[in-house]
């Protein structure tokens, strides 16, 4: 299985500030820390791949598209 690297750690290995955000409420503190770091910064935002926006999911979009297809 392939997995993504820890991009925040990777950024840190080059001297940048790195942070990982997994919840919306954690973004503001990470952003503030990045601003205070005074150097190039990377904030990795890890989201559920199913959630495409705040109002829908990929499953809902897929279901709506399938419902519009003509039946054979």
Short mmCIF file of N, CA and C in Angstrom, two decimals:
data_model
loop_
_atom_site.label_atom_id
_atom_site.label_comp_id
_atom_site.label_asym_id
_atom_site.label_seq_id
_atom_site.Cartn_x
_atom_site.Cartn_y
_atom_site.Cartn_z
N UNK A 1 0.82 -1.19 0.00
CA UNK A 1 0.00 0.00 0.00
C UNK A 1 0.87 1.25 0.00
N UNK A 2 0.50 2.18 -0.83
CA UNK A 2 1.20 3.46 -0.87
C UNK A 2 0.55 4.42 0.12
N UNK A 3 1.37 5.20 0.77
CA UNK A 3 0.86 6.22 1.67
C UNK A 3 1.56 7.54 1.37
N UNK A 4 0.91 8.62 1.70
CA UNK A 4 1.53 9.93 1.52
C UNK A 4 2.58 10.15 2.59
N UNK A 5 3.62 10.90 2.26
CA UNK A 5 4.60 11.24 3.29
C UNK A 5 3.99 12.25 4.26
N UNK A 6 4.66 12.45 5.37
CA UNK A 6 4.27 13.51 6.30
C UNK A 6 4.86 14.80 5.75
N UNK A 7 4.05 15.56 5.03
CA UNK A 7 4.55 16.75 4.35
C UNK A 7 5.06 17.80 5.33
N UNK A 8 4.46 17.89 6.50
CA UNK A 8 4.92 18.85 7.50
C UNK A 8 6.34 18.51 7.96
N UNK A 9 6.60 17.24 8.23
CA UNK A 9 7.95 16.81 8.63
C UNK A 9 8.94 17.03 7.48
N UNK A 10 8.48 16.78 6.28
CA UNK A 10 9.33 16.98 5.11
C UNK A 10 9.73 18.45 5.00
N UNK A 11 8.75 19.35 5.18
CA UNK A 11 9.04 20.78 5.15
C UNK A 11 10.04 21.15 6.24
N UNK A 12 9.85 20.59 7.43
CA UNK A 12 10.76 20.88 8.54
C UNK A 12 12.18 20.42 8.23
N UNK A 13 12.31 19.33 7.49
CA UNK A 13 13.65 18.83 7.16
C UNK A 13 14.42 19.81 6.26
N UNK A 14 13.70 20.74 5.62
CA UNK A 14 14.32 21.77 4.80
C UNK A 14 14.40 23.11 5.52
N UNK A 15 14.07 23.12 6.81
CA UNK A 15 14.16 24.34 7.59
C UNK A 15 12.90 25.18 7.63
N UNK A 16 11.84 24.69 7.04
CA UNK A 16 10.57 25.41 7.05
C UNK A 16 9.77 25.06 8.30
N UNK A 17 8.76 25.85 8.57
CA UNK A 17 7.81 25.51 9.63
C UNK A 17 6.80 24.54 9.03
N UNK A 18 6.46 23.49 9.75
CA UNK A 18 5.47 22.53 9.27
C UNK A 18 4.43 22.24 10.32
N UNK A 19 3.18 22.13 9.91
CA UNK A 19 2.09 21.79 10.82
C UNK A 19 1.09 20.92 10.07
N UNK A 20 0.40 20.08 10.82
CA UNK A 20 -0.64 19.22 10.27
C UNK A 20 -1.97 19.62 10.90
N UNK A 21 -2.99 19.78 10.07
CA UNK A 21 -4.33 20.12 10.54
C UNK A 21 -5.29 19.02 10.08
N UNK A 22 -6.03 18.47 11.03
CA UNK A 22 -7.01 17.43 10.69
C UNK A 22 -8.44 17.85 11.01
N UNK A 23 -8.59 18.96 11.75
CA UNK A 23 -9.93 19.45 12.11
C UNK A 23 -9.98 20.95 11.81
N UNK A 24 -11.13 21.41 11.38
CA UNK A 24 -11.30 22.82 11.02
C UNK A 24 -10.85 23.74 12.14
N UNK A 25 -11.22 23.40 13.37
CA UNK A 25 -10.90 24.28 14.50
C UNK A 25 -9.40 24.34 14.81
N UNK A 26 -8.61 23.45 14.22
CA UNK A 26 -7.16 23.48 14.43
C UNK A 26 -6.42 24.34 13.41
N UNK A 27 -7.15 24.82 12.38
CA UNK A 27 -6.46 25.59 11.34
C UNK A 27 -5.96 26.94 11.85
N UNK A 28 -6.80 27.70 12.54
CA UNK A 28 -6.40 29.05 12.99
C UNK A 28 -5.14 29.01 13.86
N UNK A 29 -5.04 28.12 14.86
CA UNK A 29 -3.80 28.08 15.64
C UNK A 29 -2.58 27.69 14.79
N UNK A 30 -2.76 26.79 13.84
CA UNK A 30 -1.64 26.40 12.97
C UNK A 30 -1.23 27.57 12.09
N UNK A 31 -2.21 28.32 11.59
CA UNK A 31 -1.92 29.48 10.75
C UNK A 31 -1.18 30.55 11.56
N UNK A 32 -1.64 30.80 12.78
CA UNK A 32 -0.96 31.77 13.65
C UNK A 32 0.48 31.35 13.91
N UNK A 33 0.68 30.06 14.19
CA UNK A 33 2.04 29.56 14.45
C UNK A 33 2.91 29.72 13.21
N UNK A 34 2.33 29.49 12.04
CA UNK A 34 3.09 29.66 10.79
C UNK A 34 3.50 31.11 10.60
N UNK A 35 2.59 32.04 10.88
CA UNK A 35 2.92 33.47 10.75
C UNK A 35 4.02 33.86 11.73
N UNK A 36 3.93 33.35 12.96
CA UNK A 36 4.92 33.69 13.99
C UNK A 36 6.27 33.04 13.74
N UNK A 37 6.30 31.97 12.95
CA UNK A 37 7.55 31.25 12.69
C UNK A 37 8.55 32.13 11.94
N UNK A 38 8.05 33.07 11.15
CA UNK A 38 8.93 33.99 10.45
C UNK A 38 9.76 33.36 9.35
N UNK A 39 9.30 32.23 8.84
CA UNK A 39 10.02 31.58 7.74
C UNK A 39 9.01 30.89 6.83
N UNK A 40 9.50 30.32 5.77
CA UNK A 40 8.61 29.58 4.87
C UNK A 40 7.84 28.55 5.70
N UNK A 41 6.56 28.43 5.42
CA UNK A 41 5.71 27.54 6.20
C UNK A 41 4.85 26.67 5.30
N UNK A 42 4.55 25.49 5.81
CA UNK A 42 3.65 24.58 5.11
C UNK A 42 2.65 24.04 6.12
N UNK A 43 1.38 24.18 5.80
CA UNK A 43 0.33 23.60 6.64
C UNK A 43 -0.33 22.50 5.82
N UNK A 44 -0.15 21.28 6.27
CA UNK A 44 -0.77 20.14 5.60
C UNK A 44 -2.17 19.96 6.17
N UNK A 45 -3.16 20.01 5.31
CA UNK A 45 -4.55 19.85 5.73
C UNK A 45 -5.02 18.48 5.30
N UNK A 46 -5.26 17.63 6.27
CA UNK A 46 -5.71 16.26 5.99
C UNK A 46 -7.22 16.19 6.15
N UNK A 47 -7.89 15.92 5.05
CA UNK A 47 -9.35 15.86 5.05
C UNK A 47 -9.83 14.48 4.68
N UNK A 48 -11.05 14.18 5.07
CA UNK A 48 -11.70 12.96 4.64
C UNK A 48 -11.92 13.09 3.13
N UNK A 49 -11.37 12.19 2.33
CA UNK A 49 -11.52 12.32 0.88
C UNK A 49 -12.96 12.24 0.39
N UNK A 50 -13.85 11.74 1.21
CA UNK A 50 -15.26 11.66 0.85
C UNK A 50 -15.92 13.04 0.87
N UNK A 51 -15.45 13.91 1.73
CA UNK A 51 -16.06 15.23 1.90
C UNK A 51 -15.47 16.19 0.87
N UNK A 52 -16.29 16.59 -0.08
CA UNK A 52 -15.80 17.45 -1.17
C UNK A 52 -16.05 18.93 -0.87
N UNK A 53 -17.04 19.23 -0.03
CA UNK A 53 -17.32 20.60 0.40
C UNK A 53 -18.06 20.53 1.73
N UNK A 54 -18.41 21.69 2.24
CA UNK A 54 -19.13 21.72 3.52
C UNK A 54 -20.58 21.29 3.38
N UNK A 55 -21.06 21.18 2.14
CA UNK A 55 -22.47 20.87 1.93
C UNK A 55 -22.76 19.54 1.25
N UNK A 56 -21.73 18.86 0.77
CA UNK A 56 -22.00 17.59 0.07
C UNK A 56 -20.80 16.65 0.16
N UNK A 57 -21.03 15.43 -0.29
CA UNK A 57 -19.98 14.40 -0.31
C UNK A 57 -19.89 13.81 -1.71
N UNK A 58 -18.83 13.11 -1.96
CA UNK A 58 -18.69 12.44 -3.25
C UNK A 58 -19.80 11.42 -3.46
N UNK A 59 -20.19 10.73 -2.41
CA UNK A 59 -21.25 9.73 -2.52
C UNK A 59 -22.57 10.37 -2.95
N UNK A 60 -22.89 11.53 -2.41
CA UNK A 60 -24.13 12.23 -2.79
C UNK A 60 -24.09 12.67 -4.25
N UNK A 61 -22.95 13.20 -4.67
CA UNK A 61 -22.80 13.64 -6.06
C UNK A 61 -22.92 12.44 -7.00
N UNK A 62 -22.27 11.35 -6.64
CA UNK A 62 -22.32 10.14 -7.45
C UNK A 62 -23.75 9.61 -7.54
N UNK A 63 -24.45 9.56 -6.41
CA UNK A 63 -25.83 9.06 -6.39
C UNK A 63 -26.74 9.95 -7.24
N UNK A 64 -26.57 11.26 -7.16
CA UNK A 64 -27.39 12.17 -7.96
C UNK A 64 -27.13 11.97 -9.45
N UNK A 65 -25.88 11.78 -9.81
CA UNK A 65 -25.53 11.54 -11.21
C UNK A 65 -26.11 10.24 -11.73
N UNK A 66 -26.04 9.19 -10.91
CA UNK A 66 -26.60 7.90 -11.32
C UNK A 66 -28.12 7.98 -11.44
N UNK A 67 -28.75 8.75 -10.58
CA UNK A 67 -30.21 8.88 -10.62
C UNK A 67 -30.67 9.57 -11.90
N UNK A 68 -29.84 10.42 -12.48
CA UNK A 68 -30.19 11.15 -13.70
C UNK A 68 -29.98 10.33 -14.97
N UNK A 69 -29.24 9.23 -14.86
CA UNK A 69 -28.98 8.42 -16.05
C UNK A 69 -30.24 7.68 -16.48
N UNK A 70 -30.43 7.59 -17.80
CA UNK A 70 -31.60 6.84 -18.29
C UNK A 70 -31.46 5.36 -17.94
N UNK A 71 -32.55 4.78 -17.60
CA UNK A 71 -32.55 3.35 -17.24
C UNK A 71 -32.68 2.52 -18.52
N UNK A 72 -31.97 1.42 -18.54
CA UNK A 72 -32.00 0.55 -19.72
C UNK A 72 -33.20 -0.37 -19.71
#
